[in-house]
CSV table of C-alpha atoms and ligand atoms in Angstrom, one decimal:
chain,number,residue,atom,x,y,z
O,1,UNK,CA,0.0,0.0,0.0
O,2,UNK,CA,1.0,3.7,-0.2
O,3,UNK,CA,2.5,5.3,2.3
O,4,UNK,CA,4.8,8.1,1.7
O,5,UNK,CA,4.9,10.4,-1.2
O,6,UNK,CA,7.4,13.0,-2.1
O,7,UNK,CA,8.6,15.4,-4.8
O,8,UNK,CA,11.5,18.2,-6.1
O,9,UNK,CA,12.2,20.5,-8.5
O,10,UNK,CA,15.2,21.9,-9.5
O,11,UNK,CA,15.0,25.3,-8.9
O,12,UNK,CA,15.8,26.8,-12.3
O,13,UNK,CA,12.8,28.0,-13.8
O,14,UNK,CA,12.8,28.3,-17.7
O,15,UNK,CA,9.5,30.3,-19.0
O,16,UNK,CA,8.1,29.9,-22.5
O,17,UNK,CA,9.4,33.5,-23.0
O,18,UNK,CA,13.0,32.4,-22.0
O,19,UNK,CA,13.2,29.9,-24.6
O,20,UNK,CA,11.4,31.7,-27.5
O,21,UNK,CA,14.5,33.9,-27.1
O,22,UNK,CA,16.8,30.9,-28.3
O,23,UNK,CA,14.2,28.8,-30.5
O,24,UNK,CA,11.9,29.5,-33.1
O,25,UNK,CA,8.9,29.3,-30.8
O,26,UNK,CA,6.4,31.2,-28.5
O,27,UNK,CA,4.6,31.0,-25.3
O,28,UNK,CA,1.3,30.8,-27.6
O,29,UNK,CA,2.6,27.8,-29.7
O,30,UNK,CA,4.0,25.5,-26.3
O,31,UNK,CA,0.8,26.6,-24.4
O,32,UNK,CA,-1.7,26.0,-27.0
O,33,UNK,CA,0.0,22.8,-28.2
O,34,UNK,CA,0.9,21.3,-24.8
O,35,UNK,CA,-0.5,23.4,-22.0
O,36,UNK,CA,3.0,24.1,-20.8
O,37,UNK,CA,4.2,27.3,-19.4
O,38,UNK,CA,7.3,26.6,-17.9
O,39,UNK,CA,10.1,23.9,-16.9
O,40,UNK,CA,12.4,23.4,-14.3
O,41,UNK,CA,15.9,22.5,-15.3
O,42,UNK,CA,19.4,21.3,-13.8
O,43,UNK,CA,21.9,23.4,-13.3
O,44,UNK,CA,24.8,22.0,-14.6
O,45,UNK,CA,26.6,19.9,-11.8
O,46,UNK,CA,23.4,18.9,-10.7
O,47,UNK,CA,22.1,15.1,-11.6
O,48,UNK,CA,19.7,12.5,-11.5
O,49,UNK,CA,21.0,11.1,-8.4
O,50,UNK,CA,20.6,14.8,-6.3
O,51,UNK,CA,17.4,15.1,-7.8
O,52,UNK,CA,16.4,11.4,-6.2
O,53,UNK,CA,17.8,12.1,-3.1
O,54,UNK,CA,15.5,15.3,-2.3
O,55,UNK,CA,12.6,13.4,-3.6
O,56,UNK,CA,13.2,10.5,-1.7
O,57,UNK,CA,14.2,11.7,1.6
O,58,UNK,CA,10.6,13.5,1.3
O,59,UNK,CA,8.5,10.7,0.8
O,60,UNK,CA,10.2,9.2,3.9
O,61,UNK,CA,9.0,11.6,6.0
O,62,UNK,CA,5.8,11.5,4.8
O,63,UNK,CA,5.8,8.0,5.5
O,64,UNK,CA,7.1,9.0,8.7
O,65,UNK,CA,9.6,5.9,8.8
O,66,UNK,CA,13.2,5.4,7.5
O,67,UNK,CA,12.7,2.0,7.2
O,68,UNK,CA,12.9,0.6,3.8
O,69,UNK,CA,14.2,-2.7,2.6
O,70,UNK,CA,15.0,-2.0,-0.8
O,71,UNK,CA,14.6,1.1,-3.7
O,72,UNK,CA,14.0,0.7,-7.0
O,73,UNK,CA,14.4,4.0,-9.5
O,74,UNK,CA,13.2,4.4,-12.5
O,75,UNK,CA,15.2,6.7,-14.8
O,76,UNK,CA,16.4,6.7,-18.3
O,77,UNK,CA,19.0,9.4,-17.3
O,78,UNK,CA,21.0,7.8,-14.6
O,79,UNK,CA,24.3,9.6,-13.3
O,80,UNK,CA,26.4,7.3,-15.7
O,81,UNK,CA,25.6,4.1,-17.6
O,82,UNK,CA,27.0,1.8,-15.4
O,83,UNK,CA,26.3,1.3,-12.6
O,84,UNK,CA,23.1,2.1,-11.9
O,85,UNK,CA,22.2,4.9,-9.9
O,86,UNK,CA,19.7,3.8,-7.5
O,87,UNK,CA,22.6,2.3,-5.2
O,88,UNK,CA,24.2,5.6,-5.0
O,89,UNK,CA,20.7,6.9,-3.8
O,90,UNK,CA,20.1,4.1,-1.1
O,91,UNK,CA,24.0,5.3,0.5
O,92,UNK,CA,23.2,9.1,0.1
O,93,UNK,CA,19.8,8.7,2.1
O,94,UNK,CA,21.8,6.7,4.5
O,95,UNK,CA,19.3,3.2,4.0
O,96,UNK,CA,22.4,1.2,4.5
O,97,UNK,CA,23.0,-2.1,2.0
O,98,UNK,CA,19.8,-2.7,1.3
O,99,UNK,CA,18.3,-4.1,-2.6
O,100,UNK,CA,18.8,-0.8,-5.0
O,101,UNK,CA,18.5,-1.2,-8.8
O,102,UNK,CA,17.2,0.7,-11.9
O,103,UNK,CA,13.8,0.4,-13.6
O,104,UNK,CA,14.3,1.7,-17.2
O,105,UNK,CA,11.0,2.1,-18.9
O,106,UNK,CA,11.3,6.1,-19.6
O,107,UNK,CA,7.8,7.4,-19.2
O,108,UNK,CA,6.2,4.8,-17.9
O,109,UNK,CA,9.0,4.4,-15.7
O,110,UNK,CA,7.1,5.0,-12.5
O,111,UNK,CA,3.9,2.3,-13.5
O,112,UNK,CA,6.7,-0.2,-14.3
O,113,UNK,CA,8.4,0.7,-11.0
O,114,UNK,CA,5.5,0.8,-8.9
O,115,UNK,CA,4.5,-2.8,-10.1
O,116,UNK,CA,8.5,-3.5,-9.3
O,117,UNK,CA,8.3,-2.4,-6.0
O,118,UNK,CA,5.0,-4.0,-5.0
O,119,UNK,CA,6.5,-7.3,-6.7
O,120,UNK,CA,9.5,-7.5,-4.5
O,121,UNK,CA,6.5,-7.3,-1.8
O,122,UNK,CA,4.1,-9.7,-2.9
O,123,UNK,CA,7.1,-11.9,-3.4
O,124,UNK,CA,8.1,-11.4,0.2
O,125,UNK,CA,11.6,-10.1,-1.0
O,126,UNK,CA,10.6,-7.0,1.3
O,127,UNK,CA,8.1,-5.2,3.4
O,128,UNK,CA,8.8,-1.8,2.4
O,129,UNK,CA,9.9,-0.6,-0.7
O,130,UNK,CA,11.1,3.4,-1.3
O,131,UNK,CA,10.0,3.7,-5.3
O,132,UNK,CA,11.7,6.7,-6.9
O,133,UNK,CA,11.4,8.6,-10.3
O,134,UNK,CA,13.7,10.7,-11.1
O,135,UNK,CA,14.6,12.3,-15.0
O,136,UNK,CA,17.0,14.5,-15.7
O,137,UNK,CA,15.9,14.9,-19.2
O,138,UNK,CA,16.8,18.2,-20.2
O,139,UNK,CA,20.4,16.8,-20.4
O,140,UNK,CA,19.5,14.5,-23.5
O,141,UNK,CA,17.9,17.4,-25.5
O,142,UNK,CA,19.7,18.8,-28.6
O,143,UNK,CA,19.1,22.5,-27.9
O,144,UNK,CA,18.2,23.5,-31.2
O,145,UNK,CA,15.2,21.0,-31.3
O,146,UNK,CA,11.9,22.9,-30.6
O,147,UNK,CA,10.5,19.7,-31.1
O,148,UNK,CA,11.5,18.2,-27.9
O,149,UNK,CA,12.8,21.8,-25.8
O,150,UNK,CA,9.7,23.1,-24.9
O,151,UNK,CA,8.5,19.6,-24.3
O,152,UNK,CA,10.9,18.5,-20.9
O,153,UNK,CA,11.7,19.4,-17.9
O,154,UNK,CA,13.8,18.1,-14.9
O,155,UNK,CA,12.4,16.5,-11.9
O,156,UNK,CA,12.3,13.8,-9.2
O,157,UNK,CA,8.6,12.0,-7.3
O,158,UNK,CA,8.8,9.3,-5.1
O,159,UNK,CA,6.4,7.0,-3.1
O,160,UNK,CA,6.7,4.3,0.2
O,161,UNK,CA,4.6,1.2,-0.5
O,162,UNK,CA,4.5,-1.2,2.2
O,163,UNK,CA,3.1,-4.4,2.9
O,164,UNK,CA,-0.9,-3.9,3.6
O,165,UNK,CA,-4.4,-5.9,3.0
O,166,UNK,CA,-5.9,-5.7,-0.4
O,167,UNK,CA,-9.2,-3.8,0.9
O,168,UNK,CA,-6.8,-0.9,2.7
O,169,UNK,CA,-6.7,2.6,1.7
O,170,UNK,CA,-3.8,2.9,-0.3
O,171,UNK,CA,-3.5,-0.5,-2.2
O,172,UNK,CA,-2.1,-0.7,-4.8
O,173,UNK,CA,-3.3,-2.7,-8.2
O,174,UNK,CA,-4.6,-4.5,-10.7
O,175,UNK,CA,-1.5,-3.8,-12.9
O,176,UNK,CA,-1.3,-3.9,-16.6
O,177,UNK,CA,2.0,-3.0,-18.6
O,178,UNK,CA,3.1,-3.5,-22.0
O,179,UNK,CA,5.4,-2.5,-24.9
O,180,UNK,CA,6.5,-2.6,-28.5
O,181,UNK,CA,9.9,-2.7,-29.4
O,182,UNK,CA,9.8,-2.1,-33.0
O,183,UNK,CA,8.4,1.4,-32.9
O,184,UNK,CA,12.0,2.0,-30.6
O,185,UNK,CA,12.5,4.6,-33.0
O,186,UNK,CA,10.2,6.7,-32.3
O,187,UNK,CA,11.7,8.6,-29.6
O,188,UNK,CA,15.6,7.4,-29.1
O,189,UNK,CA,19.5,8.6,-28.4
O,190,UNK,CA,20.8,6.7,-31.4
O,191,UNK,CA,24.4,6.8,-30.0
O,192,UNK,CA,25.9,6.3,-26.7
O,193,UNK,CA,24.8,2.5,-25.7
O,194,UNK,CA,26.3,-0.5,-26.6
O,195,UNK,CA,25.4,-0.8,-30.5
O,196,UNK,CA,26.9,2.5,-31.4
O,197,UNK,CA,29.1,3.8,-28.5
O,198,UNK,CA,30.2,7.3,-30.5
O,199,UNK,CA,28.6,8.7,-33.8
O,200,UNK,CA,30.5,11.7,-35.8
O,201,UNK,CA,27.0,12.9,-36.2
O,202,UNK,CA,26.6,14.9,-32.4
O,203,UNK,CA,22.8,14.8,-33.1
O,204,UNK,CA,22.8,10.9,-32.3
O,205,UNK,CA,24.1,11.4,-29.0
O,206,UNK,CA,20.2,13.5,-28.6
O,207,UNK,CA,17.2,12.4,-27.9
O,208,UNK,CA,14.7,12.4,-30.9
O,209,UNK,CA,11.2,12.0,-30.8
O,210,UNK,CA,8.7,12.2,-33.7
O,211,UNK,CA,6.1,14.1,-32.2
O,212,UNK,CA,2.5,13.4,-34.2
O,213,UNK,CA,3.4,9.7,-34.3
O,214,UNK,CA,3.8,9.1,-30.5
O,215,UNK,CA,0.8,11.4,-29.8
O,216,UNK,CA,-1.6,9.1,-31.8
O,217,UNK,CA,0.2,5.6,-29.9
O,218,UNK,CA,0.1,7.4,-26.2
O,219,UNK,CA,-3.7,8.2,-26.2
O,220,UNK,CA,-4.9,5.0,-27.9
O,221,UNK,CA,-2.4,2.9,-25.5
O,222,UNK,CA,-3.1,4.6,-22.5
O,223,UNK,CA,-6.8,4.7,-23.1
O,224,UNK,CA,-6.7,1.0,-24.0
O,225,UNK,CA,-4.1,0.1,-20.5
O,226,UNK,CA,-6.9,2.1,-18.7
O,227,UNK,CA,-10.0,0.4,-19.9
O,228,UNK,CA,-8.2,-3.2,-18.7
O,229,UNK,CA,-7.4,-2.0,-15.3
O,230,UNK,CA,-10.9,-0.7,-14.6
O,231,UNK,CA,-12.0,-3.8,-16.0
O,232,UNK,CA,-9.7,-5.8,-14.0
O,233,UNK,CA,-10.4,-3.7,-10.9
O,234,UNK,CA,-14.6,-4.1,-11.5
O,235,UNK,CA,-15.1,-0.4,-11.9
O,236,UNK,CA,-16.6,1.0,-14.9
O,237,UNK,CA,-15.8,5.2,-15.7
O,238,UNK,CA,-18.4,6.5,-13.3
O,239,UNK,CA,-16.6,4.6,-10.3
O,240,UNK,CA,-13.3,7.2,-11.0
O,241,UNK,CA,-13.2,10.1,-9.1
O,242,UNK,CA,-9.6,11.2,-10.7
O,243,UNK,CA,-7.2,9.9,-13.8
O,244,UNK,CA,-3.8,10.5,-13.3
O,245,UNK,CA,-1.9,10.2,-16.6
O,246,UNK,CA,1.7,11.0,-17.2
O,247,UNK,CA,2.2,14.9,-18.3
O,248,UNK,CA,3.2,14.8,-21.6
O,249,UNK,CA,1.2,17.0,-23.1
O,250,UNK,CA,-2.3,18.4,-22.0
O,251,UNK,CA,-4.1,17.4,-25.4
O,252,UNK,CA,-3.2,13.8,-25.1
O,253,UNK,CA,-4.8,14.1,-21.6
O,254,UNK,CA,-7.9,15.3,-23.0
O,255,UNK,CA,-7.8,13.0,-25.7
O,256,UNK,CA,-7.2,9.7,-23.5
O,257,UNK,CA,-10.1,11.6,-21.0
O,258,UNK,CA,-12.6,11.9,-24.1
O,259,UNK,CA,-12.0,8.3,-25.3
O,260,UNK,CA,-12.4,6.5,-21.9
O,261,UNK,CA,-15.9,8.7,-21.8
O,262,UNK,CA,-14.4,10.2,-18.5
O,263,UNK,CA,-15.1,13.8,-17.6
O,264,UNK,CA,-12.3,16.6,-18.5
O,265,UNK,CA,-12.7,17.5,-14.1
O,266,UNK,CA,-10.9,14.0,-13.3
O,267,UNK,CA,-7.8,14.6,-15.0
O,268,UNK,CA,-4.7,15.8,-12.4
O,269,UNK,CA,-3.0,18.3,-14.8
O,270,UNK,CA,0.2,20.0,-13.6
O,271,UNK,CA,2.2,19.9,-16.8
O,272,UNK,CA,1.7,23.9,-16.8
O,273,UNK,CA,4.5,24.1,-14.2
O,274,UNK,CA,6.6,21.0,-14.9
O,275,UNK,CA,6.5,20.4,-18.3
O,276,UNK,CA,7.2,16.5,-19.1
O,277,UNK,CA,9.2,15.8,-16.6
O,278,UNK,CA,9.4,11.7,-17.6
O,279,UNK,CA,9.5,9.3,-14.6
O,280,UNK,CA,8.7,11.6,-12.3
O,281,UNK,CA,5.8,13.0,-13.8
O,282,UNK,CA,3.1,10.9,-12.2
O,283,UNK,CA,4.1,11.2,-8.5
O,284,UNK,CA,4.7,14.8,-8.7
O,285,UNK,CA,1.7,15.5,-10.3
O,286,UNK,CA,0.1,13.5,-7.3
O,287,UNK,CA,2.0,15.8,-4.3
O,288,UNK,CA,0.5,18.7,-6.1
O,289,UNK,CA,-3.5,17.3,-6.7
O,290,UNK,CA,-3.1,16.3,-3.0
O,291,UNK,CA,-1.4,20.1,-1.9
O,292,UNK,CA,-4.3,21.9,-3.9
O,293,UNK,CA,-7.0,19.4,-2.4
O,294,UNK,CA,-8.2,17.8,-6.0
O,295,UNK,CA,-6.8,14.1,-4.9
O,296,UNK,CA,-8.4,13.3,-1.2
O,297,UNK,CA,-8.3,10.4,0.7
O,298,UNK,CA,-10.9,7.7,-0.1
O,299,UNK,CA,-10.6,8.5,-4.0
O,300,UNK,CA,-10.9,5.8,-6.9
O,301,UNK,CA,-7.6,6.5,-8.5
O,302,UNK,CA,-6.5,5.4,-12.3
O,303,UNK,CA,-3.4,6.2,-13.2
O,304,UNK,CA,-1.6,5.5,-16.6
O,305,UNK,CA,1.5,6.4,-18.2
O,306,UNK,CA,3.1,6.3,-22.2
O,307,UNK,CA,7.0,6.5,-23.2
O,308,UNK,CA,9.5,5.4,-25.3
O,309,UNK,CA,10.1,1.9,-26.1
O,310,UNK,CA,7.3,1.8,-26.1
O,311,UNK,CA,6.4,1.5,-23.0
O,312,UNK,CA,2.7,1.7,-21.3
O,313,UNK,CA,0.8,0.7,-18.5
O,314,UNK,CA,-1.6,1.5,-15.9
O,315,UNK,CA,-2.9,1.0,-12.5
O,316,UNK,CA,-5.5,1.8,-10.1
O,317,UNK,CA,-6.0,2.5,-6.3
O,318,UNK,CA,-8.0,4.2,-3.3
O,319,UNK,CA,-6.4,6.9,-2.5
O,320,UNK,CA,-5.0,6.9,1.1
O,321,UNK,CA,-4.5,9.6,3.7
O,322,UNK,CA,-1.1,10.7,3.4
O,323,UNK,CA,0.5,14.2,3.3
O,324,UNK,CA,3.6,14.6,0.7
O,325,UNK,CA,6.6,15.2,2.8
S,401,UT7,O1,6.6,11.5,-22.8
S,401,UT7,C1,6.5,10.4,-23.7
S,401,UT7,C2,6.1,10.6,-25.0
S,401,UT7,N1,6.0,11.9,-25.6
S,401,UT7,C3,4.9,12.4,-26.0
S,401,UT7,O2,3.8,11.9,-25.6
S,401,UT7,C4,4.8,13.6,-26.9
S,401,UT7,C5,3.8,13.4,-28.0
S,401,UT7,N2,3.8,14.4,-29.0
S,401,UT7,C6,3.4,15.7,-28.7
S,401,UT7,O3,3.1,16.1,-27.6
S,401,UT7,C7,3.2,16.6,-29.9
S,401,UT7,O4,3.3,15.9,-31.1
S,401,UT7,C8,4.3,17.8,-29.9
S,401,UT7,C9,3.9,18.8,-28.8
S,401,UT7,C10,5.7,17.3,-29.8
S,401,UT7,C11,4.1,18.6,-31.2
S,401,UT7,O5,2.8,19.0,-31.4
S,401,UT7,P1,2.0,18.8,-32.7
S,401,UT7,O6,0.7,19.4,-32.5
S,401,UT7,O7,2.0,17.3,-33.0
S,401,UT7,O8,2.8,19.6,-33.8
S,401,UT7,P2,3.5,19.1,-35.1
S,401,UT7,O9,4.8,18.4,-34.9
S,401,UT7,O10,2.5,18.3,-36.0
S,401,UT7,O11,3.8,20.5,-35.8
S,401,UT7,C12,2.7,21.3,-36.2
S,401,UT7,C13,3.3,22.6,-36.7
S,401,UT7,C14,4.4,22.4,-37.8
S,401,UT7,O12,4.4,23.5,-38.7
S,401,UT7,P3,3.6,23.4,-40.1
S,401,UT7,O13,4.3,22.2,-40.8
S,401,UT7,O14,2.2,23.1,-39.8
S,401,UT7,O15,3.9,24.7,-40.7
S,401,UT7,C15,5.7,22.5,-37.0
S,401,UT7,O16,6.8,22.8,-37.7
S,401,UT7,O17,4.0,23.3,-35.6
S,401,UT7,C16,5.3,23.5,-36.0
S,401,UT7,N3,6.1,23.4,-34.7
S,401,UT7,C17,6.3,24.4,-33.9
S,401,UT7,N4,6.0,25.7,-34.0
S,401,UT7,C18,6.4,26.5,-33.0
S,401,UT7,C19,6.6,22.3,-34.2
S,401,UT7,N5,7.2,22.6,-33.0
S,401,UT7,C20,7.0,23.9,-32.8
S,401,UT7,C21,7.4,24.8,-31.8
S,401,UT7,N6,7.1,26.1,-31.9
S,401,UT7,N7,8.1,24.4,-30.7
């Protein structure tokens, strides 16, 4: 069940205006197109790692304990490419040795490591589980893109599940999670990995997305993931009182809203102040629905996320009584 949630920005804001003075763009065109009206952004020096740390050490005190028995973080930016960074996390929030590893599934990072972290406790591998996501994406960006500039921003969200009973406030589940590898292409960093290490082309070292193409696959596929959880969880679209979907982009929002029939005052939007801030989207979006009163305890919670891959996947819950940290 959830019981600690957390967030952090960095706290570099960059406006619309700011970055119509470097791209060909305007506030009208992000905020029309996406909904967003600013990002926060690393200072450079500043990582994925820092980032996790604030979030984390937040959603432990809103659980109001320390004591976790393992954390799982989902990034697709980690501090370097090997090792993982989620050990480095565990030491710098002083856990001690306990289970840290990487989820990689970009977007949907935090739906894939939510079900992670509630695996390792169905499985008995733990009884608490600190679940971070954390994206430093603005570092992948080619600066001259306006395709993907305006898009990202930096971020970290972070949630305590612990072991609870099925019927609890808080419980987390059905889960359902997919992908398709051969639409990879769609939003990539050619170079860098294993299968092309350097490129003489510095635009393969950036992430590239193509933008019309992954709007059409995130609202079908998280409207689809959504219909199977509900489905799964025995509720039909009157039984949600809020959709959480990540914050990609307000249209796809109100596109996966209209085609699940669910009304456009469920949706927990915050992508006005964050931008796409990746795998920590969902759960910051959550510390601010619960700060501003829209998420309260007792609520039937659906919550879905897109990314590259692709990646998908969605879950439900009731929301519990909890107070980010
Ligand atoms: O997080 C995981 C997955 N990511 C997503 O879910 C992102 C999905 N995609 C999107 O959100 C949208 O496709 C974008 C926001 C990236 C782009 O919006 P769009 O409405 O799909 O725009 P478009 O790429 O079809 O471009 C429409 C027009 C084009 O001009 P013409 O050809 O109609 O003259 C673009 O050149 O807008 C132009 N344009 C821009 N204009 C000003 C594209 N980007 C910009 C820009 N500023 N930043």
């Amino acid at each position: 069940m959830l019981a600690g949630l957390g967030g952090w920005l960095p706290p570099r804001i960059v406006d619309n205006d700011e970055l119509s003075r470097h791209l060909d763009t305007s506030d009208e065109w992000i905020r029309t197109r996406t909904g967003i009206g600013q990002r926060h952004v690393v200072d450079p020096g500043m990582s994925t790692v820092d980032m996790a740390v604030e979030a984390g050490r937040r959603a432990l005190h809103s659980a109001g304990s320390r004591d976790v028995d393992a954390l799982v973080l989902a990034t697709a930016t980690p501090d370097q490419i090997c090792p993982a960074s989620a050990p480095q996390v565990a030491s710098r929030l002083g856990l001690g040795n306990i289970a840290a590893f990487d989820v990689n599934a970009v977007c949907s990072g935090f739906v894939y490591a939510l079900a992670t972290a509630a695996g390792l406790i169905s499985a008995g591998a733990a009884c608490s589980v600190l679940m971070v996501g954390a994206d430093a994406f603005t570092t992948l960006l080619n600066p001259k893109d306006r395709g993907t500039v305006p898009i990202f921003g930096d971020g970290a969200g972070a949630v305590v599940l612990r072991a609870g009973e099925p019927d609890e406030l808080g419980a987390m589940g059905p889960f359902d999670l997919h992908s398709d590898g051969d639409l990879a292409e769609l939003l990539i960093v050619p170079a860098g990995g294993a299968k092309q290490k350097t490129s003489d082309n510095p635009e393969d070292h950036y992430f590239s997305m193509q933008g019309p193409a992954v709007f059409r696959h995130a609202t079908a596929r998280m409207a689809e993931s959504s219909r199977t959880v509900m489905e799964r969880a025995g509720w039909t679209v009157s039984d949600v009182d809020r959709f959480i979907g990540h914050q990609a982009n307000i249209r796809i929002l109100h596109a996966t809203a209209k085609q699940l029939g669910l009304p456009a005052d469920s949706l927990v939007v915050n992508i006005e102040r964050t931008g796409n801030t990746s795998a920590a989207s969902i759960p910051l979006a959550m510390v601010d629905a619960v700060n501003d009163g829209t998420l309260q305890a007792g609520d039937r919670v659906l919550v879905s996320a897109f990314g590259a891959g692709l990646t998908w996947g969605a879950t439900a819950l009731r929301w519990p009584d909890i107070t980010p940290g």
